[in-house]
Amino acid sequence: QTEMTIVAPGNCSSEEISSSSLIEAYADYQRRCVRTRSKPSITSLAELRRIAASQGCYVSDILDEERRRQQFDTGIHLGDDDNGEDSESCEGGTARGQPHAQAMTVILGEASSLMQPLAAWRDALAPTSEGDNELCLQIQRLCQESVETLDNEAQTLATTVGSWFVADQSGLANLEQSTEDDTHTRSDLLSIESSLEEMAFMCQVVARYCEFSKQMVPSNGP
C-alpha cells in the first residue's frame, strides 16, 4: 500500500506527516470523543458504586430504597387532589432508576452517532479522476479505522458496565446463598425482578447496537 505524505504550508520537512500517522491520530481523537461523551453517565454510576461500597451494601439496595421512598412520597401527594402538579414532579424526582442501563445506552448511542457520518462518508467517496484515487483510498481508510476504533471502545466500555451490573445486584448475589428467612427471600425476589427488568432493557439496547454495527463495520472475513 502506497504511503502518502502530507506537507504543511512552508514545505518544512519537520512538518511532514505520514498518512498513517494522521489516520492513527484521528482514530484516537474519535476514541477520546466517545469516552468524553460517555464519561458523565459512567462517572455517575461509579460514584453510586462508591457510595454502596462505603455503606457495605449493593447498588441495587440503594436503588430499591430510593424506589420505596419515592413510591411513599408519590402516594402522599396523590392523596391530595390540589397538588396534581406536585405529584407529577415527585414522580420525576431523585430516584436514579436504571443507572447501568442508562450508562450503556449513552455509551452505545454516542458511539453510534460518531460512527454513522464516518461510515456514510466512507461509502459515498468515489474518485473523479485517476489522480484522486489514492486520496480517496486514504480517506476511506481513515473513516474505516475510526469506525473500528469507536466500535472497539464502545464494546470495551459497555463490557465494563455489564460486569458492574452483575456485581451490583443484591438479589442475584443472595440467590446463590441458601436462606430460610422468608421475609429476606421476598425482598430478594423484588430486587431480582427489578434487576431482570434492567437486564432486559440492556439486552435490547445491545441487540440494536449489534445490528447497527454490522452495517457500519463490515466484516473482512469470508
mmCIF file of C-alpha atoms in Angstrom:
data_model
loop_
_atom_site.group_PDB
_atom_site.id
_atom_site.type_symbol
_atom_site.label_atom_id
_atom_site.label_comp_id
_atom_site.label_asym_id
_atom_site.label_seq_id
_atom_site.Cartn_x
_atom_site.Cartn_y
_atom_site.Cartn_z
ATOM 1 C CA GLN A 1 0.000 0.000 0.000
ATOM 2 C CA THR A 2 1.349 3.401 -1.026
ATOM 3 C CA GLU A 3 2.176 5.714 1.881
ATOM 4 C CA MET A 4 1.161 9.322 1.310
ATOM 5 C CA THR A 5 2.942 12.231 2.969
ATOM 6 C CA ILE A 6 1.194 15.476 3.837
ATOM 7 C CA VAL A 7 3.396 18.544 3.901
ATOM 8 C CA ALA A 8 2.328 21.576 5.879
ATOM 9 C CA PRO A 9 2.486 25.047 4.276
ATOM 10 C CA GLY A 10 6.066 26.247 4.015
ATOM 11 C CA ASN A 11 7.339 22.870 2.814
ATOM 12 C CA CYS A 12 9.316 22.345 6.030
ATOM 13 C CA SER A 13 10.474 18.750 6.353
ATOM 14 C CA SER A 14 9.913 18.759 10.135
ATOM 15 C CA GLU A 15 6.190 19.311 9.484
ATOM 16 C CA GLU A 16 5.734 16.376 7.140
ATOM 17 C CA ILE A 17 3.072 13.986 8.368
ATOM 18 C CA SER A 18 2.546 10.492 7.001
ATOM 19 C CA SER A 19 -0.985 9.403 6.198
ATOM 20 C CA SER A 20 -0.685 6.525 8.676
ATOM 21 C CA SER A 21 0.194 8.924 11.491
ATOM 22 C CA LEU A 22 -2.699 11.186 10.578
ATOM 23 C CA ILE A 23 -5.162 8.289 10.425
ATOM 24 C CA GLU A 24 -3.942 6.924 13.758
ATOM 25 C CA ALA A 25 -4.225 10.347 15.395
ATOM 26 C CA TYR A 26 -7.740 10.901 14.048
ATOM 27 C CA ALA A 27 -8.921 7.460 15.164
ATOM 28 C CA ASP A 28 -7.537 8.174 18.634
ATOM 29 C CA TYR A 29 -9.375 11.503 18.627
ATOM 30 C CA GLN A 30 -12.627 9.691 17.907
ATOM 31 C CA ARG A 31 -11.896 7.242 20.723
ATOM 32 C CA ARG A 32 -11.387 10.139 23.122
ATOM 33 C CA CYS A 33 -14.613 11.725 21.894
ATOM 34 C CA VAL A 34 -16.756 8.711 22.769
ATOM 35 C CA ARG A 35 -15.038 8.392 26.151
ATOM 36 C CA THR A 36 -15.615 12.075 26.922
ATOM 37 C CA ARG A 37 -19.273 11.946 25.901
ATOM 38 C CA SER A 38 -19.832 8.776 27.937
ATOM 39 C CA LYS A 39 -17.906 9.962 30.995
ATOM 40 C CA PRO A 40 -20.762 11.729 32.869
ATOM 41 C CA SER A 41 -23.013 8.662 32.957
ATOM 42 C CA ILE A 42 -20.125 6.312 33.776
ATOM 43 C CA THR A 43 -18.859 8.663 36.500
ATOM 44 C CA SER A 44 -22.345 8.872 37.999
ATOM 45 C CA LEU A 45 -22.567 5.084 38.110
ATOM 46 C CA ALA A 46 -19.057 4.792 39.565
ATOM 47 C CA GLU A 47 -19.980 7.279 42.297
ATOM 48 C CA LEU A 48 -23.099 5.268 43.115
ATOM 49 C CA ARG A 49 -20.944 2.148 43.412
ATOM 50 C CA ARG A 50 -18.541 4.017 45.688
ATOM 51 C CA ILE A 51 -21.418 5.030 47.964
ATOM 52 C CA ALA A 52 -22.687 1.443 48.070
ATOM 53 C CA ALA A 53 -19.206 0.174 48.953
ATOM 54 C CA SER A 54 -18.860 2.738 51.746
ATOM 55 C CA GLN A 55 -22.209 1.621 53.183
ATOM 56 C CA GLY A 56 -21.374 -2.059 52.853
ATOM 57 C CA CYS A 57 -24.316 -2.780 50.565
ATOM 58 C CA TYR A 58 -25.134 -3.318 46.893
ATOM 59 C CA VAL A 59 -26.074 -0.630 44.384
ATOM 60 C CA SER A 60 -29.435 -2.372 43.962
ATOM 61 C CA ASP A 61 -30.086 -1.917 47.701
ATOM 62 C CA ILE A 62 -29.705 1.845 47.342
ATOM 63 C CA LEU A 63 -31.934 1.917 44.264
ATOM 64 C CA ASP A 64 -34.613 -0.242 45.924
ATOM 65 C CA GLU A 65 -34.668 2.079 48.936
ATOM 66 C CA GLU A 66 -34.994 5.114 46.652
ATOM 67 C CA ARG A 67 -37.894 3.474 44.812
ATOM 68 C CA ARG A 68 -39.694 2.699 48.071
ATOM 69 C CA ARG A 69 -39.191 6.250 49.312
ATOM 70 C CA GLN A 70 -40.380 7.698 46.018
ATOM 71 C CA GLN A 71 -43.473 5.470 45.970
ATOM 72 C CA PHE A 72 -44.274 6.538 49.539
ATOM 73 C CA ASP A 73 -43.864 10.237 48.709
ATOM 74 C CA THR A 74 -45.877 9.858 45.500
ATOM 75 C CA GLY A 75 -48.683 8.148 47.412
ATOM 76 C CA ILE A 76 -48.869 11.059 49.840
ATOM 77 C CA HIS A 77 -49.128 13.588 47.021
ATOM 78 C CA LEU A 78 -51.675 11.526 45.097
ATOM 79 C CA GLY A 79 -53.907 11.689 48.168
ATOM 80 C CA ASP A 80 -54.086 15.458 47.803
ATOM 81 C CA ASP A 81 -56.210 16.435 44.791
ATOM 82 C CA ASP A 82 -54.973 20.016 44.975
ATOM 83 C CA ASN A 83 -51.386 19.037 44.362
ATOM 84 C CA GLY A 84 -51.609 17.304 40.985
ATOM 85 C CA GLU A 85 -48.630 19.213 39.637
ATOM 86 C CA ASP A 86 -46.586 18.394 42.706
ATOM 87 C CA SER A 87 -47.275 14.683 42.315
ATOM 88 C CA GLU A 88 -46.114 14.843 38.730
ATOM 89 C CA SER A 89 -42.841 16.475 39.727
ATOM 90 C CA CYS A 90 -42.438 13.950 42.528
ATOM 91 C CA GLU A 91 -42.720 11.099 40.021
ATOM 92 C CA GLY A 92 -39.742 12.587 38.204
ATOM 93 C CA GLY A 93 -37.846 13.047 41.486
ATOM 94 C CA THR A 94 -34.434 11.928 42.587
ATOM 95 C CA ALA A 95 -34.690 8.148 42.076
ATOM 96 C CA ARG A 96 -31.924 7.029 39.730
ATOM 97 C CA GLY A 97 -33.914 4.268 38.078
ATOM 98 C CA GLN A 98 -31.645 2.058 35.980
ATOM 99 C CA PRO A 99 -28.139 3.602 36.091
ATOM 100 C CA HIS A 100 -26.364 0.672 34.400
ATOM 101 C CA ALA A 101 -28.836 0.651 31.513
ATOM 102 C CA GLN A 102 -28.578 4.426 31.233
ATOM 103 C CA ALA A 103 -24.784 4.315 31.069
ATOM 104 C CA MET A 104 -24.818 1.554 28.457
ATOM 105 C CA THR A 105 -27.403 3.434 26.387
ATOM 106 C CA VAL A 106 -25.262 6.577 26.447
ATOM 107 C CA ILE A 107 -22.074 4.687 25.522
ATOM 108 C CA LEU A 108 -23.557 2.820 22.570
ATOM 109 C CA GLY A 109 -25.673 5.789 21.493
ATOM 110 C CA GLU A 110 -22.715 8.189 21.432
ATOM 111 C CA ALA A 111 -20.562 5.659 19.599
ATOM 112 C CA SER A 112 -23.312 5.189 17.005
ATOM 113 C CA SER A 113 -23.699 8.945 16.479
ATOM 114 C CA LEU A 114 -19.955 9.239 15.807
ATOM 115 C CA MET A 115 -19.747 6.147 13.589
ATOM 116 C CA GLN A 116 -22.689 6.907 11.296
ATOM 117 C CA PRO A 117 -21.327 10.006 9.488
ATOM 118 C CA LEU A 118 -17.890 8.418 9.111
ATOM 119 C CA ALA A 119 -19.391 5.290 7.566
ATOM 120 C CA ALA A 120 -21.570 7.406 5.267
ATOM 121 C CA TRP A 121 -18.549 9.411 4.131
ATOM 122 C CA ARG A 122 -16.529 6.215 3.590
ATOM 123 C CA ASP A 123 -19.244 4.625 1.467
ATOM 124 C CA ALA A 124 -20.020 7.755 -0.560
ATOM 125 C CA LEU A 125 -16.446 8.517 -1.639
ATOM 126 C CA ALA A 126 -15.658 7.863 -5.279
ATOM 127 C CA PRO A 127 -12.624 9.195 -7.190
ATOM 128 C CA THR A 128 -13.475 11.617 -10.015
ATOM 129 C CA SER A 129 -10.179 11.030 -11.773
ATOM 130 C CA GLU A 130 -7.279 8.607 -11.686
ATOM 131 C CA GLY A 131 -5.211 11.094 -9.679
ATOM 132 C CA ASP A 132 -7.862 11.253 -6.970
ATOM 133 C CA ASN A 133 -7.927 7.502 -6.407
ATOM 134 C CA GLU A 134 -5.113 7.339 -3.832
ATOM 135 C CA LEU A 135 -6.511 10.253 -1.836
ATOM 136 C CA CYS A 136 -9.959 8.668 -1.763
ATOM 137 C CA LEU A 137 -8.493 5.375 -0.590
ATOM 138 C CA GLN A 138 -6.660 7.111 2.246
ATOM 139 C CA ILE A 139 -9.790 8.982 3.348
ATOM 140 C CA GLN A 140 -11.774 5.747 3.221
ATOM 141 C CA ARG A 141 -9.092 4.097 5.330
ATOM 142 C CA LEU A 142 -9.259 6.978 7.832
ATOM 143 C CA CYS A 143 -13.030 6.562 8.101
ATOM 144 C CA GLN A 144 -12.863 2.779 8.372
ATOM 145 C CA GLU A 145 -10.182 2.716 11.068
ATOM 146 C CA SER A 146 -12.012 5.412 13.017
ATOM 147 C CA VAL A 147 -15.266 3.438 12.873
ATOM 148 C CA GLU A 148 -13.480 0.285 14.020
ATOM 149 C CA THR A 149 -11.810 2.183 16.870
ATOM 150 C CA LEU A 150 -15.155 3.595 18.002
ATOM 151 C CA ASP A 151 -16.753 0.158 17.865
ATOM 152 C CA ASN A 152 -13.952 -1.421 19.895
ATOM 153 C CA GLU A 153 -14.047 1.358 22.504
ATOM 154 C CA ALA A 154 -17.830 1.152 22.796
ATOM 155 C CA GLN A 155 -17.632 -2.597 23.342
ATOM 156 C CA THR A 156 -14.911 -2.165 25.976
ATOM 157 C CA LEU A 157 -16.882 0.434 27.935
ATOM 158 C CA ALA A 158 -20.161 -1.475 27.611
ATOM 159 C CA THR A 159 -18.479 -4.683 28.805
ATOM 160 C CA THR A 160 -17.208 -2.866 31.879
ATOM 161 C CA VAL A 161 -20.680 -1.544 32.701
ATOM 162 C CA GLY A 162 -22.119 -5.019 32.147
ATOM 163 C CA SER A 163 -19.660 -6.548 34.616
ATOM 164 C CA TRP A 164 -20.568 -3.844 37.143
ATOM 165 C CA PHE A 165 -24.253 -4.627 36.724
ATOM 166 C CA VAL A 166 -23.807 -8.275 37.691
ATOM 167 C CA ALA A 167 -21.701 -7.368 40.727
ATOM 168 C CA ASP A 168 -24.122 -4.662 41.913
ATOM 169 C CA GLN A 169 -27.281 -6.773 42.282
ATOM 170 C CA SER A 170 -28.015 -7.996 45.822
ATOM 171 C CA GLY A 171 -30.856 -10.269 44.732
ATOM 172 C CA LEU A 172 -28.647 -12.172 42.300
ATOM 173 C CA ALA A 173 -25.904 -12.498 44.909
ATOM 174 C CA ASN A 174 -28.256 -13.674 47.661
ATOM 175 C CA LEU A 175 -29.941 -16.121 45.294
ATOM 176 C CA GLU A 176 -26.743 -18.155 45.339
ATOM 177 C CA GLN A 177 -26.879 -18.407 49.133
ATOM 178 C CA SER A 178 -29.318 -20.692 50.927
ATOM 179 C CA THR A 179 -31.563 -18.946 53.464
ATOM 180 C CA GLU A 180 -34.668 -19.823 55.469
ATOM 181 C CA ASP A 181 -35.680 -16.238 56.113
ATOM 182 C CA ASP A 182 -38.967 -15.853 54.178
ATOM 183 C CA THR A 183 -39.013 -12.069 54.527
ATOM 184 C CA HIS A 184 -35.471 -11.797 53.229
ATOM 185 C CA THR A 185 -36.355 -14.100 50.337
ATOM 186 C CA ARG A 186 -39.335 -11.958 49.307
ATOM 187 C CA SER A 187 -37.113 -8.895 49.384
ATOM 188 C CA ASP A 188 -34.587 -10.684 47.175
ATOM 189 C CA LEU A 189 -37.303 -11.625 44.698
ATOM 190 C CA LEU A 190 -38.396 -7.994 44.391
ATOM 191 C CA SER A 191 -34.775 -6.976 43.845
ATOM 192 C CA ILE A 192 -34.320 -9.722 41.256
ATOM 193 C CA GLU A 193 -37.440 -8.541 39.428
ATOM 194 C CA SER A 194 -36.008 -5.026 39.170
ATOM 195 C CA SER A 195 -32.666 -6.448 38.047
ATOM 196 C CA LEU A 196 -34.306 -8.536 35.334
ATOM 197 C CA GLU A 197 -36.217 -5.518 34.034
ATOM 198 C CA GLU A 198 -32.993 -3.536 33.731
ATOM 199 C CA MET A 199 -31.184 -6.514 32.203
ATOM 200 C CA ALA A 200 -33.922 -6.950 29.606
ATOM 201 C CA PHE A 201 -33.649 -3.296 28.621
ATOM 202 C CA MET A 202 -29.853 -3.524 28.317
ATOM 203 C CA CYS A 203 -30.199 -6.606 26.125
ATOM 204 C CA GLN A 204 -32.483 -4.661 23.788
ATOM 205 C CA VAL A 205 -30.003 -1.778 23.627
ATOM 206 C CA VAL A 206 -27.090 -4.131 22.900
ATOM 207 C CA ALA A 207 -29.092 -6.029 20.263
ATOM 208 C CA ARG A 208 -29.942 -2.801 18.423
ATOM 209 C CA TYR A 209 -26.314 -1.688 18.552
ATOM 210 C CA CYS A 210 -25.108 -5.041 17.209
ATOM 211 C CA GLU A 211 -27.431 -4.730 14.218
ATOM 212 C CA PHE A 212 -26.203 -1.182 13.642
ATOM 213 C CA SER A 213 -22.519 -2.082 13.944
ATOM 214 C CA LYS A 214 -22.880 -4.918 11.429
ATOM 215 C CA GLN A 215 -23.781 -2.297 8.854
ATOM 216 C CA MET A 216 -21.199 0.262 9.955
ATOM 217 C CA VAL A 217 -18.269 -2.165 10.439
ATOM 218 C CA PRO A 218 -18.428 -4.688 7.570
ATOM 219 C CA SER A 219 -16.623 -7.947 8.205
ATOM 220 C CA ASN A 220 -13.382 -8.537 6.345
ATOM 221 C CA GLY A 221 -13.819 -12.283 6.626
ATOM 222 C CA PRO A 222 -15.256 -14.683 4.031
#
